């Protein structure tokens, strides 16, 4: 194989590996693509963070809307990405009792109704009780502040997903 | 069901329907989400176009990198989205002879090597011979001009995908 072919093939793999470090947003991975395999993992995080910050408010909202509800439709249907499934499961959201599920679903709907985007929280750094408390409390925020809160959580989730790839040999979802 | 629940459910469907009007970029659909079901289809196109134009060069490159190669790995493996499969098939790319395939693969690699992003063309408005000619000719461009050419093609593809949804009842890929 020529060097052109090798480079092409290597680069083609980048989206396979890093395509879902921000849930269902391979556009972001594609945008920071030229920086990825040549730098250490902290740089990947930094590049993602910078790119997200460069987006308009509607772009940031777009990212939040790519995220599934916690304990929502995709979990019920089994159509979560592997990463989301792990995150929600680790926070205990796959084994809620009917009452807990009802409360969470109701709060999620209230949240989406108020803000127009999905409630996002780094589930792995939380648990089912803290998530409900946090959702209740974040419902009180103003939209601007809450958009920033959601994006901060996206970055935490991204941090853990990158760690999983680099240090725990997790096989990422290919989008 | 309360009106909150109805609104939540209706909105949840938007990404199902419009999530792939720009290949594997539900972020874009999410970004223009508040405009979607309340306006005519031309407005959807306009909003997509405006949002894409608002992105940095690296964001635009990110979009191009979400697109599959023509007659590339995803076609061979059967992992193209339904929309891409139709587009490539209609242009005759699923029935190339070995020589034609070899030439196209080689040009695609040269293109990616020169520009660092995927060659994108609205295959439905072209055919296999025109595509090879166009690829040969676009290889001569400078990177800035070629980024714009790629994005113009993304918008044409998006135009046809939106038409398919509104007028031909096509069932879109759920990402």
PDB file of N, CA, C and O in Angstrom, chain A residues 94-155:
ATOM      1  N   UNK A  94     -31.534   2.208  34.997  1.00  0.00           N
ATOM      2  CA  UNK A  94     -32.158   1.069  34.301  1.00  0.00           C
ATOM      3  C   UNK A  94     -32.971   0.207  35.263  1.00  0.00           C
ATOM      4  O   UNK A  94     -33.633  -0.731  34.844  1.00  0.00           O
ATOM      5  N   UNK A  95     -32.902   0.521  36.552  1.00  0.00           N
ATOM      6  CA  UNK A  95     -33.653  -0.307  37.513  1.00  0.00           C
ATOM      7  C   UNK A  95     -34.485   0.566  38.455  1.00  0.00           C
ATOM      8  O   UNK A  95     -34.530   0.320  39.663  1.00  0.00           O
ATOM      9  N   UNK A  96     -35.129   1.570  37.899  1.00  0.00           N
ATOM     10  CA  UNK A  96     -36.047   2.388  38.695  1.00  0.00           C
ATOM     11  C   UNK A  96     -37.354   1.635  38.924  1.00  0.00           C
ATOM     12  O   UNK A  96     -37.774   0.840  38.086  1.00  0.00           O
ATOM     13  N   UNK A  97     -37.994   1.892  40.071  1.00  0.00           N
ATOM     14  CA  UNK A  97     -39.347   1.357  40.231  1.00  0.00           C
ATOM     15  C   UNK A  97     -40.328   2.286  39.500  1.00  0.00           C
ATOM     16  O   UNK A  97     -39.960   3.396  39.134  1.00  0.00           O
ATOM     17  N   UNK A  98     -41.566   1.800  39.282  1.00  0.00           N
ATOM     18  CA  UNK A  98     -42.514   2.573  38.448  1.00  0.00           C
ATOM     19  C   UNK A  98     -42.710   4.010  38.946  1.00  0.00           C
ATOM     20  O   UNK A  98     -42.787   4.944  38.136  1.00  0.00           O
ATOM     21  N   UNK A  99     -42.758   4.193  40.254  1.00  0.00           N
ATOM     22  CA  UNK A  99     -42.949   5.537  40.814  1.00  0.00           C
ATOM     23  C   UNK A  99     -41.764   6.449  40.485  1.00  0.00           C
ATOM     24  O   UNK A  99     -41.951   7.595  40.061  1.00  0.00           O
ATOM     25  N   UNK A 100     -40.548   5.944  40.689  1.00  0.00           N
ATOM     26  CA  UNK A 100     -39.352   6.733  40.390  1.00  0.00           C
ATOM     27  C   UNK A 100     -39.311   7.113  38.901  1.00  0.00           C
ATOM     28  O   UNK A 100     -38.959   8.233  38.528  1.00  0.00           O
ATOM     29  N   UNK A 101     -39.672   6.140  38.055  1.00  0.00           N
ATOM     30  CA  UNK A 101     -39.652   6.375  36.613  1.00  0.00           C
ATOM     31  C   UNK A 101     -40.654   7.461  36.226  1.00  0.00           C
ATOM     32  O   UNK A 101     -40.343   8.362  35.453  1.00  0.00           O
ATOM     33  N   UNK A 102     -41.826   7.370  36.816  1.00  0.00           N
ATOM     34  CA  UNK A 102     -42.894   8.339  36.539  1.00  0.00           C
ATOM     35  C   UNK A 102     -42.445   9.758  36.908  1.00  0.00           C
ATOM     36  O   UNK A 102     -42.630  10.708  36.139  1.00  0.00           O
ATOM     37  N   UNK A 103     -41.832   9.884  38.082  1.00  0.00           N
ATOM     38  CA  UNK A 103     -41.368  11.202  38.544  1.00  0.00           C
ATOM     39  C   UNK A 103     -40.308  11.758  37.591  1.00  0.00           C
ATOM     40  O   UNK A 103     -40.376  12.903  37.155  1.00  0.00           O
ATOM     41  N   UNK A 104     -39.336  10.908  37.250  1.00  0.00           N
ATOM     42  CA  UNK A 104     -38.255  11.359  36.369  1.00  0.00           C
ATOM     43  C   UNK A 104     -38.791  11.764  34.990  1.00  0.00           C
ATOM     44  O   UNK A 104     -38.424  12.809  34.448  1.00  0.00           O
ATOM     45  N   UNK A 105     -39.690  10.945  34.441  1.00  0.00           N
ATOM     46  CA  UNK A 105     -40.275  11.265  33.129  1.00  0.00           C
ATOM     47  C   UNK A 105     -41.027  12.592  33.168  1.00  0.00           C
ATOM     48  O   UNK A 105     -40.935  13.407  32.248  1.00  0.00           O
ATOM     49  N   UNK A 106     -41.749  12.804  34.257  1.00  0.00           N
ATOM     50  CA  UNK A 106     -42.521  14.032  34.363  1.00  0.00           C
ATOM     51  C   UNK A 106     -41.605  15.245  34.435  1.00  0.00           C
ATOM     52  O   UNK A 106     -41.834  16.260  33.769  1.00  0.00           O
ATOM     53  N   UNK A 107     -40.552  15.142  35.255  1.00  0.00           N
ATOM     54  CA  UNK A 107     -39.604  16.259  35.379  1.00  0.00           C
ATOM     55  C   UNK A 107     -38.895  16.529  34.057  1.00  0.00           C
ATOM     56  O   UNK A 107     -38.680  17.675  33.664  1.00  0.00           O
ATOM     57  N   UNK A 108     -38.510  15.459  33.360  1.00  0.00           N
ATOM     58  CA  UNK A 108     -37.863  15.611  32.046  1.00  0.00           C
ATOM     59  C   UNK A 108     -38.747  16.386  31.077  1.00  0.00           C
ATOM     60  O   UNK A 108     -38.269  17.252  30.343  1.00  0.00           O
ATOM     61  N   UNK A 109     -40.039  16.055  31.083  1.00  0.00           N
ATOM     62  CA  UNK A 109     -40.967  16.747  30.189  1.00  0.00           C
ATOM     63  C   UNK A 109     -41.105  18.218  30.561  1.00  0.00           C
ATOM     64  O   UNK A 109     -41.108  19.092  29.687  1.00  0.00           O
ATOM     65  N   UNK A 110     -41.217  18.477  31.863  1.00  0.00           N
ATOM     66  CA  UNK A 110     -41.298  19.870  32.320  1.00  0.00           C
ATOM     67  C   UNK A 110     -40.077  20.643  31.870  1.00  0.00           C
ATOM     68  O   UNK A 110     -40.147  21.784  31.426  1.00  0.00           O
ATOM     69  N   UNK A 111     -38.919  19.986  32.009  1.00  0.00           N
ATOM     70  CA  UNK A 111     -37.646  20.615  31.642  1.00  0.00           C
ATOM     71  C   UNK A 111     -37.633  20.942  30.151  1.00  0.00           C
ATOM     72  O   UNK A 111     -37.313  22.047  29.737  1.00  0.00           O
ATOM     73  N   UNK A 112     -37.985  19.973  29.322  1.00  0.00           N
ATOM     74  CA  UNK A 112     -37.979  20.193  27.869  1.00  0.00           C
ATOM     75  C   UNK A 112     -38.981  21.250  27.473  1.00  0.00           C
ATOM     76  O   UNK A 112     -38.753  22.041  26.561  1.00  0.00           O
ATOM     77  N   UNK A 113     -40.108  21.264  28.186  1.00  0.00           N
ATOM     78  CA  UNK A 113     -41.131  22.257  27.884  1.00  0.00           C
ATOM     79  C   UNK A 113     -40.621  23.658  28.214  1.00  0.00           C
ATOM     80  O   UNK A 113     -40.806  24.597  27.449  1.00  0.00           O
ATOM     81  N   UNK A 114     -39.939  23.781  29.354  1.00  0.00           N
ATOM     82  CA  UNK A 114     -39.461  25.106  29.756  1.00  0.00           C
ATOM     83  C   UNK A 114     -38.306  25.585  28.877  1.00  0.00           C
ATOM     84  O   UNK A 114     -38.282  26.733  28.439  1.00  0.00           O
ATOM     85  N   UNK A 115     -37.325  24.677  28.628  1.00  0.00           N
ATOM     86  CA  UNK A 115     -36.090  25.137  27.984  1.00  0.00           C
ATOM     87  C   UNK A 115     -36.013  24.814  26.484  1.00  0.00           C
ATOM     88  O   UNK A 115     -35.229  25.417  25.759  1.00  0.00           O
ATOM     89  N   UNK A 116     -36.773  23.813  26.052  1.00  0.00           N
ATOM     90  CA  UNK A 116     -36.726  23.459  24.634  1.00  0.00           C
ATOM     91  C   UNK A 116     -35.553  22.574  24.267  1.00  0.00           C
ATOM     92  O   UNK A 116     -35.260  22.382  23.094  1.00  0.00           O
ATOM     93  N   UNK A 117     -34.833  22.061  25.252  1.00  0.00           N
ATOM     94  CA  UNK A 117     -33.781  21.066  24.972  1.00  0.00           C
ATOM     95  C   UNK A 117     -33.741  20.031  26.093  1.00  0.00           C
ATOM     96  O   UNK A 117     -34.413  20.201  27.116  1.00  0.00           O
ATOM     97  N   UNK A 118     -32.994  18.969  25.858  1.00  0.00           N
ATOM     98  CA  UNK A 118     -32.947  17.835  26.787  1.00  0.00           C
ATOM     99  C   UNK A 118     -32.141  18.164  28.047  1.00  0.00           C
ATOM    100  O   UNK A 118     -31.128  18.855  27.961  1.00  0.00           O
ATOM    101  N   UNK A 119     -32.587  17.655  29.188  1.00  0.00           N
ATOM    102  CA  UNK A 119     -31.805  17.750  30.420  1.00  0.00           C
ATOM    103  C   UNK A 119     -30.605  16.814  30.310  1.00  0.00           C
ATOM    104  O   UNK A 119     -30.758  15.610  30.145  1.00  0.00           O
ATOM    105  N   UNK A 120     -29.411  17.384  30.396  1.00  0.00           N
ATOM    106  CA  UNK A 120     -28.196  16.560  30.305  1.00  0.00           C
ATOM    107  C   UNK A 120     -27.413  16.677  31.602  1.00  0.00           C
ATOM    108  O   UNK A 120     -27.183  17.776  32.113  1.00  0.00           O
ATOM    109  N   UNK A 121     -27.013  15.512  32.113  1.00  0.00           N
ATOM    110  CA  UNK A 121     -26.181  15.470  33.321  1.00  0.00           C
ATOM    111  C   UNK A 121     -25.206  14.318  33.171  1.00  0.00           C
ATOM    112  O   UNK A 121     -25.517  13.311  32.516  1.00  0.00           O
ATOM    113  N   UNK A 122     -24.027  14.474  33.719  1.00  0.00           N
ATOM    114  CA  UNK A 122     -23.043  13.403  33.656  1.00  0.00           C
ATOM    115  C   UNK A 122     -23.453  12.312  34.649  1.00  0.00           C
ATOM    116  O   UNK A 122     -23.110  12.374  35.834  1.00  0.00           O
ATOM    117  N   UNK A 123     -24.196  11.326  34.156  1.00  0.00           N
ATOM    118  CA  UNK A 123     -24.818  10.328  35.023  1.00  0.00           C
ATOM    119  C   UNK A 123     -23.779   9.518  35.802  1.00  0.00           C
ATOM    120  O   UNK A 123     -24.009   9.131  36.951  1.00  0.00           O
ATOM    121  N   UNK A 124     -22.628   9.283  35.194  1.00  0.00           N
ATOM    122  CA  UNK A 124     -21.595   8.477  35.854  1.00  0.00           C
ATOM    123  C   UNK A 124     -21.040   9.156  37.096  1.00  0.00           C
ATOM    124  O   UNK A 124     -20.456   8.509  37.950  1.00  0.00           O
ATOM    125  N   UNK A 125     -21.141  10.492  37.144  1.00  0.00           N
ATOM    126  CA  UNK A 125     -20.677  11.210  38.334  1.00  0.00           C
ATOM    127  C   UNK A 125     -21.841  11.459  39.292  1.00  0.00           C
ATOM    128  O   UNK A 125     -21.732  12.293  40.195  1.00  0.00           O
ATOM    129  N   UNK A 126     -22.944  10.749  39.109  1.00  0.00           N
ATOM    130  CA  UNK A 126     -24.125  10.993  39.927  1.00  0.00           C
ATOM    131  C   UNK A 126     -24.825   9.657  40.226  1.00  0.00           C
ATOM    132  O   UNK A 126     -24.256   8.594  40.010  1.00  0.00           O
ATOM    133  N   UNK A 127     -26.036   9.714  40.762  1.00  0.00           N
ATOM    134  CA  UNK A 127     -26.860   8.512  40.902  1.00  0.00           C
ATOM    135  C   UNK A 127     -28.323   8.917  40.815  1.00  0.00           C
ATOM    136  O   UNK A 127     -28.632  10.103  40.738  1.00  0.00           O
ATOM    137  N   UNK A 128     -29.223   7.945  40.837  1.00  0.00           N
ATOM    138  CA  UNK A 128     -30.619   8.246  40.514  1.00  0.00           C
ATOM    139  C   UNK A 128     -31.236   9.290  41.452  1.00  0.00           C
ATOM    140  O   UNK A 128     -32.009  10.135  41.027  1.00  0.00           O
ATOM    141  N   UNK A 129     -30.870   9.245  42.744  1.00  0.00           N
ATOM    142  CA  UNK A 129     -31.459  10.220  43.669  1.00  0.00           C
ATOM    143  C   UNK A 129     -30.928  11.624  43.435  1.00  0.00           C
ATOM    144  O   UNK A 129     -31.684  12.593  43.372  1.00  0.00           O
ATOM    145  N   UNK A 130     -29.609  11.722  43.268  1.00  0.00           N
ATOM    146  CA  UNK A 130     -29.010  13.029  42.997  1.00  0.00           C
ATOM    147  C   UNK A 130     -29.517  13.606  41.677  1.00  0.00           C
ATOM    148  O   UNK A 130     -29.710  14.812  41.543  1.00  0.00           O
ATOM    149  N   UNK A 131     -29.725  12.735  40.696  1.00  0.00           N
ATOM    150  CA  UNK A 131     -30.190  13.215  39.387  1.00  0.00           C
ATOM    151  C   UNK A 131     -31.559  13.864  39.508  1.00  0.00           C
ATOM    152  O   UNK A 131     -31.800  14.942  38.964  1.00  0.00           O
ATOM    153  N   UNK A 132     -32.464  13.222  40.259  1.00  0.00           N
ATOM    154  CA  UNK A 132     -33.802  13.797  40.430  1.00  0.00           C
ATOM    155  C   UNK A 132     -33.735  15.134  41.174  1.00  0.00           C
ATOM    156  O   UNK A 132     -34.401  16.101  40.799  1.00  0.00           O
ATOM    157  N   UNK A 133     -32.914  15.169  42.218  1.00  0.00           N
ATOM    158  CA  UNK A 133     -32.728  16.442  42.952  1.00  0.00           C
ATOM    159  C   UNK A 133     -32.198  17.541  42.035  1.00  0.00           C
ATOM    160  O   UNK A 133     -32.679  18.675  42.054  1.00  0.00           O
ATOM    161  N   UNK A 134     -31.191  17.185  41.271  1.00  0.00           N
ATOM    162  CA  UNK A 134     -30.538  18.151  40.394  1.00  0.00           C
ATOM    163  C   UNK A 134     -31.516  18.665  39.332  1.00  0.00           C
ATOM    164  O   UNK A 134     -31.561  19.853  39.029  1.00  0.00           O
ATOM    165  N   UNK A 135     -32.303  17.752  38.796  1.00  0.00           N
ATOM    166  CA  UNK A 135     -33.292  18.110  37.777  1.00  0.00           C
ATOM    167  C   UNK A 135     -34.310  19.091  38.358  1.00  0.00           C
ATOM    168  O   UNK A 135     -34.622  20.131  37.761  1.00  0.00           O
ATOM    169  N   UNK A 136     -34.794  18.772  39.560  1.00  0.00           N
ATOM    170  CA  UNK A 136     -35.701  19.677  40.263  1.00  0.00           C
ATOM    171  C   UNK A 136     -35.097  21.059  40.437  1.00  0.00           C
ATOM    172  O   UNK A 136     -35.757  22.076  40.197  1.00  0.00           O
ATOM    173  N   UNK A 137     -33.850  21.083  40.828  1.00  0.00           N
ATOM    174  CA  UNK A 137     -33.218  22.367  41.117  1.00  0.00           C
ATOM    175  C   UNK A 137     -32.880  23.124  39.825  1.00  0.00           C
ATOM    176  O   UNK A 137     -33.084  24.337  39.724  1.00  0.00           O
ATOM    177  N   UNK A 138     -32.405  22.418  38.804  1.00  0.00           N
ATOM    178  CA  UNK A 138     -32.047  23.112  37.556  1.00  0.00           C
ATOM    179  C   UNK A 138     -33.275  23.637  36.809  1.00  0.00           C
ATOM    180  O   UNK A 138     -33.184  24.580  36.022  1.00  0.00           O
ATOM    181  N   UNK A 139     -34.434  23.034  37.071  1.00  0.00           N
ATOM    182  CA  UNK A 139     -35.688  23.544  36.490  1.00  0.00           C
ATOM    183  C   UNK A 139     -35.948  25.001  36.873  1.00  0.00           C
ATOM    184  O   UNK A 139     -36.690  25.715  36.188  1.00  0.00           O
ATOM    185  N   UNK A 140     -35.349  25.459  37.978  1.00  0.00           N
ATOM    186  CA  UNK A 140     -35.586  26.832  38.454  1.00  0.00           C
ATOM    187  C   UNK A 140     -34.716  27.857  37.717  1.00  0.00           C
ATOM    188  O   UNK A 140     -34.946  29.057  37.829  1.00  0.00           O
ATOM    189  N   UNK A 141     -33.691  27.392  37.004  1.00  0.00           N
ATOM    190  CA  UNK A 141     -32.740  28.329  36.383  1.00  0.00           C
ATOM    191  C   UNK A 141     -33.341  29.100  35.214  1.00  0.00           C
ATOM    192  O   UNK A 141     -34.383  28.716  34.677  1.00  0.00           O
ATOM    193  N   UNK A 142     -32.637  30.152  34.816  1.00  0.00           N
ATOM    194  CA  UNK A 142     -33.070  30.814  33.587  1.00  0.00           C
ATOM    195  C   UNK A 142     -32.410  30.110  32.396  1.00  0.00           C
ATOM    196  O   UNK A 142     -31.388  29.439  32.549  1.00  0.00           O
ATOM    197  N   UNK A 143     -33.009  30.237  31.200  1.00  0.00           N
ATOM    198  CA  UNK A 143     -32.593  29.442  30.033  1.00  0.00           C
ATOM    199  C   UNK A 143     -31.119  29.597  29.671  1.00  0.00           C
ATOM    200  O   UNK A 143     -30.453  28.624  29.306  1.00  0.00           O
ATOM    201  N   UNK A 144     -30.616  30.802  29.791  1.00  0.00           N
ATOM    202  CA  UNK A 144     -29.241  31.069  29.410  1.00  0.00           C
ATOM    203  C   UNK A 144     -28.258  30.302  30.302  1.00  0.00           C
ATOM    204  O   UNK A 144     -27.332  29.643  29.831  1.00  0.00           O
ATOM    205  N   UNK A 145     -28.498  30.387  31.596  1.00  0.00           N
ATOM    206  CA  UNK A 145     -27.675  29.696  32.584  1.00  0.00           C
ATOM    207  C   UNK A 145     -27.791  28.178  32.384  1.00  0.00           C
ATOM    208  O   UNK A 145     -26.800  27.433  32.493  1.00  0.00           O
ATOM    209  N   UNK A 146     -29.004  27.722  32.067  1.00  0.00           N
ATOM    210  CA  UNK A 146     -29.227  26.287  31.954  1.00  0.00           C
ATOM    211  C   UNK A 146     -28.590  25.718  30.684  1.00  0.00           C
ATOM    212  O   UNK A 146     -28.099  24.592  30.671  1.00  0.00           O
ATOM    213  N   UNK A 147     -28.550  26.521  29.618  1.00  0.00           N
ATOM    214  CA  UNK A 147     -27.826  26.083  28.420  1.00  0.00           C
ATOM    215  C   UNK A 147     -26.357  25.859  28.776  1.00  0.00           C
ATOM    216  O   UNK A 147     -25.746  24.843  28.424  1.00  0.00           O
ATOM    217  N   UNK A 148     -25.780  26.783  29.534  1.00  0.00           N
ATOM    218  CA  UNK A 148     -24.386  26.638  29.941  1.00  0.00           C
ATOM    219  C   UNK A 148     -24.189  25.426  30.852  1.00  0.00           C
ATOM    220  O   UNK A 148     -23.216  24.677  30.711  1.00  0.00           O
ATOM    221  N   UNK A 149     -25.123  25.216  31.793  1.00  0.00           N
ATOM    222  CA  UNK A 149     -25.034  24.029  32.661  1.00  0.00           C
ATOM    223  C   UNK A 149     -25.038  22.741  31.849  1.00  0.00           C
ATOM    224  O   UNK A 149     -24.252  21.830  32.111  1.00  0.00           O
ATOM    225  N   UNK A 150     -25.947  22.670  30.888  1.00  0.00           N
ATOM    226  CA  UNK A 150     -26.034  21.472  30.044  1.00  0.00           C
ATOM    227  C   UNK A 150     -24.729  21.232  29.300  1.00  0.00           C
ATOM    228  O   UNK A 150     -24.212  20.110  29.258  1.00  0.00           O
ATOM    229  N   UNK A 151     -24.175  22.288  28.716  1.00  0.00           N
ATOM    230  CA  UNK A 151     -22.925  22.172  27.965  1.00  0.00           C
ATOM    231  C   UNK A 151     -21.765  21.763  28.884  1.00  0.00           C
ATOM    232  O   UNK A 151     -20.917  20.946  28.511  1.00  0.00           O
ATOM    233  N   UNK A 152     -21.731  22.298  30.101  1.00  0.00           N
ATOM    234  CA  UNK A 152     -20.702  21.874  31.068  1.00  0.00           C
ATOM    235  C   UNK A 152     -20.796  20.363  31.330  1.00  0.00           C
ATOM    236  O   UNK A 152     -19.773  19.682  31.454  1.00  0.00           O
ATOM    237  N   UNK A 153     -22.008  19.861  31.427  1.00  0.00           N
ATOM    238  CA  UNK A 153     -22.194  18.423  31.657  1.00  0.00           C
ATOM    239  C   UNK A 153     -21.758  17.606  30.434  1.00  0.00           C
ATOM    240  O   UNK A 153     -21.163  16.545  30.569  1.00  0.00           O
ATOM    241  N   UNK A 154     -22.065  18.119  29.239  1.00  0.00           N
ATOM    242  CA  UNK A 154     -21.614  17.462  28.002  1.00  0.00           C
ATOM    243  C   UNK A 154     -20.093  17.283  28.037  1.00  0.00           C
ATOM    244  O   UNK A 154     -19.555  16.239  27.686  1.00  0.00           O
ATOM    245  N   UNK A 155     -19.398  18.323  28.492  1.00  0.00           N
ATOM    246  CA  UNK A 155     -17.936  18.264  28.532  1.00  0.00           C
ATOM    247  C   UNK A 155     -17.445  17.236  29.551  1.00  0.00           C
ATOM    248  O   UNK A 155     -16.438  16.560  29.326  1.00  0.00           O
TER     249      UNK A 155
END
